Coordinates of C-alpha atoms and ligand atoms in Angstrom, one line a residue:
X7 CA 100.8 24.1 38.2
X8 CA 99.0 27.2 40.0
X9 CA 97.0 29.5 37.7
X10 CA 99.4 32.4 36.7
X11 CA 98.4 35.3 38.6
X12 CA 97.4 38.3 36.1
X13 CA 100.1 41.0 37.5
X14 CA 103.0 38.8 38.6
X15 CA 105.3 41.0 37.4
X16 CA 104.6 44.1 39.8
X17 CA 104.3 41.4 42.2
X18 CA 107.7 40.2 41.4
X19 CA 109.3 43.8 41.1
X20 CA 107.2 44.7 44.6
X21 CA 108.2 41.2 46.8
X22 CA 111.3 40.3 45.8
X23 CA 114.4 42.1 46.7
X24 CA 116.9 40.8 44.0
X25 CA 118.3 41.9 40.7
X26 CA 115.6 41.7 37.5
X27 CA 116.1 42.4 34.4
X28 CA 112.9 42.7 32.0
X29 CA 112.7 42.2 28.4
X30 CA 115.8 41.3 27.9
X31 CA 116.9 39.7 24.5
X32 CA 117.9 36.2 25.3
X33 CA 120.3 36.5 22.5
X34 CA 122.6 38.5 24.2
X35 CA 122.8 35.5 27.5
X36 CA 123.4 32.8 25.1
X37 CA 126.8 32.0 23.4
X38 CA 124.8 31.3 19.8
X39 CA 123.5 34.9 20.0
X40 CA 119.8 34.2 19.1
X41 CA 116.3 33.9 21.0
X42 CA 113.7 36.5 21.7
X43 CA 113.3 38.0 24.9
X44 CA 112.2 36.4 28.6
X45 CA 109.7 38.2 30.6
X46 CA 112.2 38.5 32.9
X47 CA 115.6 37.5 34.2
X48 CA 116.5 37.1 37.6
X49 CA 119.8 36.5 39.2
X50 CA 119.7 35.8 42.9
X51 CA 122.6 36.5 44.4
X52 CA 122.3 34.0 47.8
X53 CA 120.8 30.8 48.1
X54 CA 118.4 32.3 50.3
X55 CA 117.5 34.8 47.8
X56 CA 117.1 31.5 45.3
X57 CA 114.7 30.2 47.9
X58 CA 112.6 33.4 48.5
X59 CA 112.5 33.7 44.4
X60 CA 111.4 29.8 44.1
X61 CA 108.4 30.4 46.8
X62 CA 107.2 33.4 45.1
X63 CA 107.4 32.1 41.9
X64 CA 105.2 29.4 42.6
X65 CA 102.9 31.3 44.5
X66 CA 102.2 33.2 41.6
X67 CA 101.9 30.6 39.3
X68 CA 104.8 31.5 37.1
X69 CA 107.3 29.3 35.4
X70 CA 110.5 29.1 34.7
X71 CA 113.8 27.8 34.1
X72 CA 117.6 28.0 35.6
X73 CA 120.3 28.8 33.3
X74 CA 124.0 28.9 33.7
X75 CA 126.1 31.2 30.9
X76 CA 123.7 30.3 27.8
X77 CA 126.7 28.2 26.3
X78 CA 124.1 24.9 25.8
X79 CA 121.3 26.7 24.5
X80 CA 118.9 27.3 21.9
X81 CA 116.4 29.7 22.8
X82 CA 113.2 30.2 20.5
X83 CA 112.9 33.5 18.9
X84 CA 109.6 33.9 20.7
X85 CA 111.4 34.4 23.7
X86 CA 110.5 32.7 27.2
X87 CA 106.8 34.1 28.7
X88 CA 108.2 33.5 32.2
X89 CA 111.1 34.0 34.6
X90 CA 115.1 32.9 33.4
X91 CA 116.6 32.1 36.7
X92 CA 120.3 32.9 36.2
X93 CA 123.0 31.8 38.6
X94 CA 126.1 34.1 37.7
X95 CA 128.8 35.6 39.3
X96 CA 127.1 36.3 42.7
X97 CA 126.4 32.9 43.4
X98 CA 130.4 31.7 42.4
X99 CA 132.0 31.2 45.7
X100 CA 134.9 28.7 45.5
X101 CA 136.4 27.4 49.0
X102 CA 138.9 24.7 50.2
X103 CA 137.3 21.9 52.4
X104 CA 139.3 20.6 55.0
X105 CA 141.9 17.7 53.9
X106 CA 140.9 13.8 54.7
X107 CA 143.4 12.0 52.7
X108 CA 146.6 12.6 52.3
X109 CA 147.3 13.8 48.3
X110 CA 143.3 14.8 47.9
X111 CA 141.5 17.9 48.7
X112 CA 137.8 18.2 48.8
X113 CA 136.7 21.9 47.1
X114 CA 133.5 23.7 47.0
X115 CA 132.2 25.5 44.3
X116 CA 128.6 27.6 43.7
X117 CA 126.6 27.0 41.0
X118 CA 127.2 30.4 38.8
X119 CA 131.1 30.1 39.0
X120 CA 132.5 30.0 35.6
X121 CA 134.1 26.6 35.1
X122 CA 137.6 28.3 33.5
X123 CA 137.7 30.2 37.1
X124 CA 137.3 27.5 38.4
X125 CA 139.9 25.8 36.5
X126 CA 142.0 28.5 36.7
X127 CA 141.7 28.7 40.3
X128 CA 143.1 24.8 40.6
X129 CA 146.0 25.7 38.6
X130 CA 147.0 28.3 40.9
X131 CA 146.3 26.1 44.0
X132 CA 148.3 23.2 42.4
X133 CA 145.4 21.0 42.8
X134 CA 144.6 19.0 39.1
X135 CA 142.0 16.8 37.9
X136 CA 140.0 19.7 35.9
X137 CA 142.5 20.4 33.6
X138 CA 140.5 18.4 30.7
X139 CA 137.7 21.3 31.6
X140 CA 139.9 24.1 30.5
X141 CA 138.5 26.0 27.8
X142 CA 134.5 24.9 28.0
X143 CA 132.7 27.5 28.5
X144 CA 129.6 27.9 31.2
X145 CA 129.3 27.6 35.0
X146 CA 129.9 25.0 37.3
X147 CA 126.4 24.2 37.7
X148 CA 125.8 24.0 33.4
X149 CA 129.0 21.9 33.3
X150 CA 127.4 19.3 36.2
X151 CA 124.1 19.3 34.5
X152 CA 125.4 18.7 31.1
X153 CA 128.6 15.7 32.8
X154 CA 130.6 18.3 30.2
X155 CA 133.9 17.0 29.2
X156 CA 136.2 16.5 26.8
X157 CA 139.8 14.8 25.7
X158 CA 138.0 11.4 27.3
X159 CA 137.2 12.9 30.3
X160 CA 134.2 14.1 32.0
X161 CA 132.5 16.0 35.1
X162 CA 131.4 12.9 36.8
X163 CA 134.8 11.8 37.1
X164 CA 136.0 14.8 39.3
X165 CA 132.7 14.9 41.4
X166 CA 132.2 13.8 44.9
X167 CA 128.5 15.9 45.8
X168 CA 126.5 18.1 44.4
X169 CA 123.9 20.4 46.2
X170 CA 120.8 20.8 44.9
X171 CA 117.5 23.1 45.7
X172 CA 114.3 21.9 45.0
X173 CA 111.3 23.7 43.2
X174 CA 110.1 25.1 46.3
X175 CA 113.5 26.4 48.0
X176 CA 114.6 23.5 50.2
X177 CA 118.2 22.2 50.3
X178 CA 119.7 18.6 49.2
X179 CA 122.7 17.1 48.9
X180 CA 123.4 13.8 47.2
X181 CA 126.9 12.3 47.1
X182 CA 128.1 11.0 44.1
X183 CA 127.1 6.8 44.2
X184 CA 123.6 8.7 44.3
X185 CA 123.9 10.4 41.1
X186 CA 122.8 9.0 38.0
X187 CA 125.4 10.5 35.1
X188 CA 125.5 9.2 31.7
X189 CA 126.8 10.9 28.3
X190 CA 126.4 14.6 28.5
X191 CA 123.4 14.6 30.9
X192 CA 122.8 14.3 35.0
X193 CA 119.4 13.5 35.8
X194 CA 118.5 16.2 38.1
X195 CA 114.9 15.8 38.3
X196 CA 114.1 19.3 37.9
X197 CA 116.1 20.5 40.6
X198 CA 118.5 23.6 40.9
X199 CA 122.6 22.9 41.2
X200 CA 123.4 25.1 43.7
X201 CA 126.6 23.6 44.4
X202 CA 129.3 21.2 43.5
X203 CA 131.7 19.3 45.5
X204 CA 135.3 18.2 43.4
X205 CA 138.0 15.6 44.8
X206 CA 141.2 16.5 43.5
X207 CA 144.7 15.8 43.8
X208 CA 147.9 17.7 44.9
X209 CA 149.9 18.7 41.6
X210 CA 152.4 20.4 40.9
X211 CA 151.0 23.9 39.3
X212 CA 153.7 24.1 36.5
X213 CA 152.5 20.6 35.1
X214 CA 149.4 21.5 35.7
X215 CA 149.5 25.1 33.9
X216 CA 151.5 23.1 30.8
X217 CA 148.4 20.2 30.7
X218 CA 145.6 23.2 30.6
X219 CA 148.0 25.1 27.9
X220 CA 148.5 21.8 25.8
X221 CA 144.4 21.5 25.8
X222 CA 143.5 25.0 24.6
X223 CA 146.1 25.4 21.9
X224 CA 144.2 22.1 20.5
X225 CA 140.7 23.8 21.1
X226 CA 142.3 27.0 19.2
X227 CA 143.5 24.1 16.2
X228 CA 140.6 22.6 15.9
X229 CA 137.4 24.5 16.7
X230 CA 136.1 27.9 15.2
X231 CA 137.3 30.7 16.5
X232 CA 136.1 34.3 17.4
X233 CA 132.2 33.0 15.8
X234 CA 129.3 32.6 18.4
X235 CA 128.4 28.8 18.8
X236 CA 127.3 26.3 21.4
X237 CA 130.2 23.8 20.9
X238 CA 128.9 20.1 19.8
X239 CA 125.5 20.9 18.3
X240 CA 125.2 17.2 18.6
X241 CA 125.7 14.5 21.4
X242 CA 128.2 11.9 19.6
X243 CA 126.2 8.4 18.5
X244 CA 128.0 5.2 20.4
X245 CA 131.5 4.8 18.6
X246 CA 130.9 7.6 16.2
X247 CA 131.9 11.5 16.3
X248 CA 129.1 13.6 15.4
X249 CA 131.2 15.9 12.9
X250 CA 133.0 13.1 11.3
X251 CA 128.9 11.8 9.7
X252 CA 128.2 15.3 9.3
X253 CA 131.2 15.7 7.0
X254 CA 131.0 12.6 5.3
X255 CA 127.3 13.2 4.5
X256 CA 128.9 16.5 2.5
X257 CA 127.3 18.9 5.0
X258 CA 130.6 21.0 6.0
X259 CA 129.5 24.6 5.1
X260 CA 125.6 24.6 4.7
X261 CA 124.1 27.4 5.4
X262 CA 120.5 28.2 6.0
X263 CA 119.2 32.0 6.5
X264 CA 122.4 33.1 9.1
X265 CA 123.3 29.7 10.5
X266 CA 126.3 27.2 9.4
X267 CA 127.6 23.9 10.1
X268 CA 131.3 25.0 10.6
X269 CA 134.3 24.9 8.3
X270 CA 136.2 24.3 10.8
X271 CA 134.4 21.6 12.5
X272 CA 131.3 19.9 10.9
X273 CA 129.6 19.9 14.8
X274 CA 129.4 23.3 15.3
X275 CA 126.8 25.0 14.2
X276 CA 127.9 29.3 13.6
X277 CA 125.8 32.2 13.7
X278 CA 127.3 34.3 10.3
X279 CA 125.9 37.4 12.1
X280 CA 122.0 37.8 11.3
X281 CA 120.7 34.1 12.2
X282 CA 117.6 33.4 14.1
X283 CA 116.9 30.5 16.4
X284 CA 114.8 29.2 13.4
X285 CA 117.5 29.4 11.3
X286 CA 119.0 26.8 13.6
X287 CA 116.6 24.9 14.1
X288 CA 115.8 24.0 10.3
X289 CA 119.4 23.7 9.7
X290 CA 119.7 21.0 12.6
X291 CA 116.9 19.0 10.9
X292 CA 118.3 18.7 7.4
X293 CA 121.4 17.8 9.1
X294 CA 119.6 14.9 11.1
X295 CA 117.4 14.0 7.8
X296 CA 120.6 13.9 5.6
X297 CA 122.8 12.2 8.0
X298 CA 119.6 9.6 8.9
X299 CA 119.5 9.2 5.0
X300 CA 123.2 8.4 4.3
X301 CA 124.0 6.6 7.2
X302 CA 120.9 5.4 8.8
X303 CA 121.5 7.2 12.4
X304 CA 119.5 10.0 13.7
X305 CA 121.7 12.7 15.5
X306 CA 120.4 13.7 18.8
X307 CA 121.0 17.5 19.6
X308 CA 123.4 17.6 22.7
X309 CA 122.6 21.7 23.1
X310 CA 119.4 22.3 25.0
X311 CA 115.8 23.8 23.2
X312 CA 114.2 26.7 25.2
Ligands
FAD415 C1 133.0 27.2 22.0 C2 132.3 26.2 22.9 C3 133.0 25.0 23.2 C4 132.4 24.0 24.0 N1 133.1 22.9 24.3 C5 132.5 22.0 25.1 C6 133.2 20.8 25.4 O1 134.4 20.6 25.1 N2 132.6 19.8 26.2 C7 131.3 20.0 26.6 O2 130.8 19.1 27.3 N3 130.6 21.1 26.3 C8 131.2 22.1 25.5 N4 130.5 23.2 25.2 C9 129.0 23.3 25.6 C10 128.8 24.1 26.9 O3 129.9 25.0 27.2 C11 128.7 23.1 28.1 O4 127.6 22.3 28.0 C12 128.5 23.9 29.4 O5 128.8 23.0 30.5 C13 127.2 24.5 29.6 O6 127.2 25.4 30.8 P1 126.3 26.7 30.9 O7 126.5 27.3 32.2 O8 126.5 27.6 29.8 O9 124.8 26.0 30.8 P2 123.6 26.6 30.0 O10 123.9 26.5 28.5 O11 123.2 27.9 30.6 O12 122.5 25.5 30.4 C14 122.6 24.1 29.9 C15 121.4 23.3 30.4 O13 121.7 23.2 31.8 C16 120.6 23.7 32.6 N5 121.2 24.4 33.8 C17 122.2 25.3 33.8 N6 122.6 25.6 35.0 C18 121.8 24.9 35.8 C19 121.7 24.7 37.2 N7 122.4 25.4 38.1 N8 120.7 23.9 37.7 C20 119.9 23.2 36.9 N9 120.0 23.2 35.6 C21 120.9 24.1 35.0 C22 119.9 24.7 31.6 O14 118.5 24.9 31.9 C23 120.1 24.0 30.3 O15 119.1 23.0 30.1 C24 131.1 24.2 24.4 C25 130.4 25.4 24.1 C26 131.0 26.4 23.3 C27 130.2 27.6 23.0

């Protein structure tokens, strides 16, 4: 990469027209409500705002990284020493393509959208396939890069393109049989989701309402509630659920400094109010030495370092 250029960030205030925040506690963009602050945030509101932001960037030598709502992450108490691209509710357009089939409509969505507007949204149009979505947390563009899912189900599944920017601004699409998805990841090759494409199917919205109703009440049952988390702190091994090791090992509860493997569910890591990202990060790895201990696997974090 370019050499950072000393006063990039008058540069940045001076050359580029969008909205900056700076200094800003990442804590207060990330669901587990730790991390120290980025040098800046910025939140382009067009693509072409993305692509003037991307060019610039480069040309001064700064890094960065996109982000959608903070619901994956686990940012370092230090903070981030560059630029936190964040694609939020500006860049959340959702729009009906035309029909090609008969019983299928093709639907575009931006990157920032929140996925339960976007779920929402299908409800309301009678259109299903996302119902499995409702209640995750995040925007479209999070959800795609992370295949979320749940209840068996996952992004891939309801995906037919997604639209991507590259590091220095310029547009791509790639249609799904060109997408390489696996277990809560898309290989994106450092590129920007700028957009997603979903195939869905005419429903009837009542059922469809009834389906998204049925999936929350179980998220309410069986998940914490009203404590900040990230969901899953780990991806699941191959035939095993993450919490069900974690509990077994004896781990429900722990607590190190602020942060706690759930009572509810032994996945979820909680923030009991004053954690640090430290705090996390040690408690993730006495879970992964106890679990590796007990039951010879070693738990691979499914939420993202920053
Ligand atoms: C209470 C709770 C419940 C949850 N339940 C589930 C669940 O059931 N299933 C599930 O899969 N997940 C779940 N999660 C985790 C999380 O909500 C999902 O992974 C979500 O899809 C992340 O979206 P986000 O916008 O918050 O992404 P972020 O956390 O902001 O980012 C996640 C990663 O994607 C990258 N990224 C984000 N946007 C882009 C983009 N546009 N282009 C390129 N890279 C990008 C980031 O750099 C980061 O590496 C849960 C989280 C919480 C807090």
């Amino acid at each position: 990469m370019k050499k950072r250029v000393e006063n990039w960030p008058e540069q940045l205030r001076d050359l580029w027209p969008g909205e900056i925040e700076w200094n800003s506690g990442m804590a207060s963009w990330c669901t587990l409500r730790v991390g120290g602050p980025a040098r800046a945030i910025a939140t382009p509101a067009s693509r072409a705002e993305l692509q003037s932001l991307l060019a610039l960037l480069a040309r001064l030598g700064v890094c960065w990284r996109v982000i959608g709502r903070g619901s994956n992450l686990l940012v370092s108490d230090a903070g981030y020493e560059g630029v936190i691209i964040m694609l939020g509710r500006k860049f959340s357009a959702i729009e009906k393509l035309a029909r090609e089939k008969a019983g299928e409509v093709k639907v575009q969505v931006e990157a920032g959208c929140s996925l339960m507007k976007l779920v929402n949204w299908c409800a309301g149009q009678g259109l299903a396939g996302l119902e499995f979505a409702a209640g995750i947390p995040g925007s479209v563009g999070g959800a795609v890069v992370m295949n979320a899912g749940a209840w068996g189900k996952e992004m891939s599944e309801a995906l037919s393109a997604v639209t991507f920017s590259g590091r220095s601004g310029e547009l791509l699409e790639k249609k799904r049989d060109e997408l390489a998805f696996s277990y809560r990841h898309l290989e994106t090759e450092g590129l920007i989701v700028t957009g997603a494409e979903f195939l869905l199917q005419d429903g009837e919205q009542q059922a469809i309402e009834e389906k998204i109703s049925r999936f929350l009440c179980t998220r309410k049952e069986k998940q914490p509630q009203g404590v900040a988390s990230a969901g899953s702190f780990f991806k699941n091994p191959p035939g095993l659920p993450a919490g069900k090791l974690i509990q077994d090992a004896g781990l429900k509860g722990l607590r190190l400094g602020g942060a706690q493997v759930s009572e509810v569910h032994a996945n979820f890591f909680v923030n009991t109010g004053s954690a640090t990202a430290q705090d996390f990060l040690d408690l993730m790895r006495l879970v992964q030495e106890k679990v590796g201990e007990r039951f010879g696997v070693w738990l691979e974090p499914e939420v993202h370092l920053l």
